[in-house]
DNA sequence: TGTACATCAGTGAACGCGCGTTCACTGATGTAC
DNA sequence: TGTACATCAGTGAACGCGCGTTCACTGATGTAC
């Protein structure tokens, strides 16, 4: 550690870029994607608007980075669960519950994902891919059953997304998370009893990182793996 | 019929408004919601841009009208299926298949719904409500089984939406529509055999109205019921 | 039937504003010798 | 240690452009008498 209180230039860059991302998230949550202008973002980040170009060539580039940040942050959150063991149904149940709780309890996540008018494709398809890999692995090991793997993944991922939207809109109460998880596990071939046992298991929940997110708060492995992608 | 070739003023209004909606749909399919400006829409509709205000106070008002048009058009399309009989599982299967085929075969529907960046909330929640009513009726009559009705509706509606997106993206082939429908029917409590029978039944498909849509092409009952709402 | 009037969709010009983009610059920080 | 230089994040002013909005108007069509 050198000269406490000062940072190398590269850290300053990282901090200013995070300021831009933070400002963008604030504008998205308070207003919507229409309010995302170079001048607005830079102003909110405490910069002269021309400085924006030191970090991104345009708004879509910033949104792309923000999508990556959301995905990386969520990936880091559930990595702990996944690394716990190789009981795939239990992991699936825990990841599903954790993800849905994020919508209900993570202040602003629902607004950011469903109301802001962001192109959430990259974020959603990232989740879909991760979840699809788990389901495929489960089918290979014989703990999940699916005639057509792609169909099962589509239905399960779509179902989770639909439930997430309904939770956010208030059409479903938070108490629906466990029954939903149980139904999904049944869809994947588990017995009703086993599905309920896993879905209602008393598991610890990891508190989601509060919005706004910052690359500096994402654990280094996820930051490095997902920034470039 | 009076003076062929001429129209009452109210018809002229309706036609010009449809021209604006047609222009908006063209801009959305060719570009995206960011390209929707009053000047762009009016120009594409063959009007001076000031004329836009004769029909809508602003762009969100036009989008609202367009959402209603999409929903009314789809409602008219599936009304024929629904009126066919009161075999709810068969109706559910047919509406689901018809709706998913719309995404695959209806040129531009996928782009309009999933790529344009439109707020499709009103359209989607309308579908959800209609489908929820069918599922609820089925549960009351004992032909569907669901522990928690709201959970079942969320999962089924979300699943259909997720599959629709994947069909549009090419992540699922069109041939997945029938297996998906069968899986959903199983989720609603039907036996695997019965679900397959209904999902793979040889039914007539109604050709979806080609885009762009016009209020003038929507059958009057649906037009009147849904324009004001 | 003829004439005067009302209605209203559509015109076209004007306005001020906020936007994205560029660029020569300042000044703080790190580096070479 | 001291001095000169290089780097580069951030500044601030300027630009032209397309936007939404307004409004007096034109001219076609329908209506009243």
Coordinates of C-alpha atoms in Angstrom, one line a residue, chain A residues 68-200:
Chain A
X68 CA -22.6 -6.6 -18.1
X69 CA -22.4 -5.1 -14.6
X70 CA -25.8 -6.3 -13.6
X71 CA -25.1 -9.8 -14.9
X72 CA -21.7 -10.0 -13.2
X73 CA -23.1 -8.8 -9.9
X74 CA -25.8 -11.4 -10.0
X75 CA -23.4 -14.1 -11.1
X76 CA -21.2 -13.3 -8.1
X77 CA -24.2 -13.4 -5.8
X78 CA -25.3 -16.9 -6.8
X79 CA -21.8 -18.2 -7.2
X80 CA -21.7 -18.8 -3.5
X81 CA -24.8 -21.0 -3.7
X82 CA -23.6 -22.9 -6.7
X83 CA -20.2 -23.7 -5.2
X84 CA -21.8 -25.1 -2.0
X85 CA -22.2 -28.6 -3.4
X86 CA -23.2 -30.5 -6.5
X87 CA -26.7 -31.3 -5.5
X88 CA -28.2 -29.7 -8.6
X89 CA -31.9 -29.7 -7.6
X90 CA -31.0 -28.0 -4.3
X91 CA -28.8 -25.5 -6.1
X92 CA -31.6 -24.8 -8.7
X93 CA -34.1 -24.2 -5.9
X94 CA -31.7 -21.9 -4.0
X95 CA -30.7 -19.9 -7.1
X96 CA -34.4 -19.5 -8.1
X97 CA -35.5 -18.4 -4.7
X98 CA -32.5 -16.0 -4.4
X99 CA -33.2 -14.5 -7.8
X100 CA -36.9 -14.0 -7.1
X101 CA -36.2 -12.5 -3.7
X102 CA -33.9 -10.0 -5.4
X103 CA -36.8 -8.6 -7.3
X104 CA -39.0 -8.4 -4.2
X105 CA -36.5 -7.1 -1.7
X106 CA -33.7 -5.6 -3.8
X107 CA -34.7 -1.9 -3.8
X108 CA -34.9 -0.7 -7.4
X109 CA -34.0 -4.0 -9.1
X110 CA -37.6 -4.4 -10.4
X111 CA -37.8 -0.9 -11.6
X112 CA -34.4 -1.1 -13.3
X113 CA -35.2 -4.4 -15.0
X114 CA -38.9 -4.1 -15.9
X115 CA -39.8 -0.4 -15.9
X116 CA -36.8 1.5 -17.1
X117 CA -37.2 0.4 -20.7
X118 CA -33.6 -0.9 -20.8
X119 CA -32.8 -3.6 -23.3
X120 CA -32.4 -6.4 -20.7
X121 CA -31.8 -9.0 -23.3
X122 CA -28.2 -9.5 -22.5
X123 CA -28.9 -9.8 -18.8
X124 CA -31.8 -12.1 -19.3
X125 CA -30.1 -14.3 -21.8
X126 CA -27.1 -14.6 -19.5
X127 CA -29.4 -15.9 -16.8
X128 CA -31.1 -18.2 -19.2
X129 CA -27.7 -19.6 -20.3
X130 CA -26.5 -20.2 -16.7
X131 CA -29.8 -21.8 -15.7
X132 CA -29.9 -23.9 -18.9
X133 CA -26.5 -25.3 -18.1
X134 CA -27.7 -26.4 -14.7
X135 CA -30.8 -28.0 -16.0
X136 CA -28.8 -29.8 -18.8
X137 CA -26.3 -31.1 -16.2
X138 CA -29.2 -32.3 -14.1
X139 CA -30.7 -34.1 -17.0
X140 CA -27.4 -35.8 -17.8
X141 CA -27.0 -37.0 -14.2
X142 CA -30.6 -38.2 -14.2
X143 CA -31.7 -35.9 -11.3
X144 CA -33.9 -33.9 -13.7
X145 CA -36.2 -35.3 -16.4
X146 CA -37.0 -33.6 -19.6
X147 CA -38.1 -35.0 -23.0
X148 CA -36.9 -31.9 -24.9
X149 CA -34.2 -30.0 -23.1
X150 CA -34.6 -26.7 -25.0
X151 CA -38.3 -26.7 -24.4
X152 CA -37.8 -27.3 -20.7
X153 CA -35.3 -24.6 -20.4
X154 CA -37.5 -22.1 -22.3
X155 CA -40.5 -22.9 -20.1
X156 CA -38.6 -22.8 -16.9
X157 CA -36.6 -19.6 -17.7
X158 CA -39.8 -18.0 -19.1
X159 CA -41.8 -19.0 -16.1
X160 CA -39.2 -17.5 -13.7
X161 CA -39.2 -14.3 -15.7
X162 CA -43.0 -14.1 -15.8
X163 CA -43.2 -14.7 -12.0
X164 CA -40.5 -12.0 -11.5
X165 CA -42.6 -9.5 -13.4
X166 CA -45.7 -10.4 -11.5
X167 CA -43.9 -10.2 -8.2
X168 CA -42.7 -6.8 -9.2
X169 CA -46.1 -5.6 -10.3
X170 CA -47.7 -6.9 -7.0
X171 CA -49.8 -9.5 -8.9
X172 CA -48.1 -12.2 -6.8
X173 CA -47.1 -11.9 -3.1
X174 CA -43.6 -12.7 -2.0
X175 CA -45.0 -15.8 -0.3
X176 CA -45.5 -17.3 -3.8
X177 CA -41.8 -17.7 -4.3
X178 CA -41.6 -21.1 -2.6
X179 CA -44.7 -22.6 -4.3
X180 CA -43.4 -21.4 -7.6
X181 CA -40.0 -23.0 -7.0
X182 CA -41.8 -26.2 -6.1
X183 CA -43.8 -26.2 -9.2
X184 CA -40.7 -25.6 -11.3
X185 CA -38.9 -28.5 -9.7
X186 CA -41.9 -30.7 -10.4
X187 CA -41.8 -29.6 -14.0
X188 CA -38.2 -30.8 -14.0
X189 CA -39.3 -34.2 -13.0
X190 CA -39.0 -34.2 -9.2
X191 CA -41.7 -35.8 -7.0
X192 CA -44.1 -33.4 -5.4
X193 CA -42.8 -34.2 -2.0
X194 CA -39.2 -33.7 -2.9
X195 CA -40.0 -30.5 -4.8
X196 CA -41.7 -29.1 -1.7
X197 CA -38.9 -30.1 0.6
X198 CA -36.3 -28.3 -1.5
X199 CA -38.4 -25.3 -2.3
X200 CA -39.4 -24.7 1.3

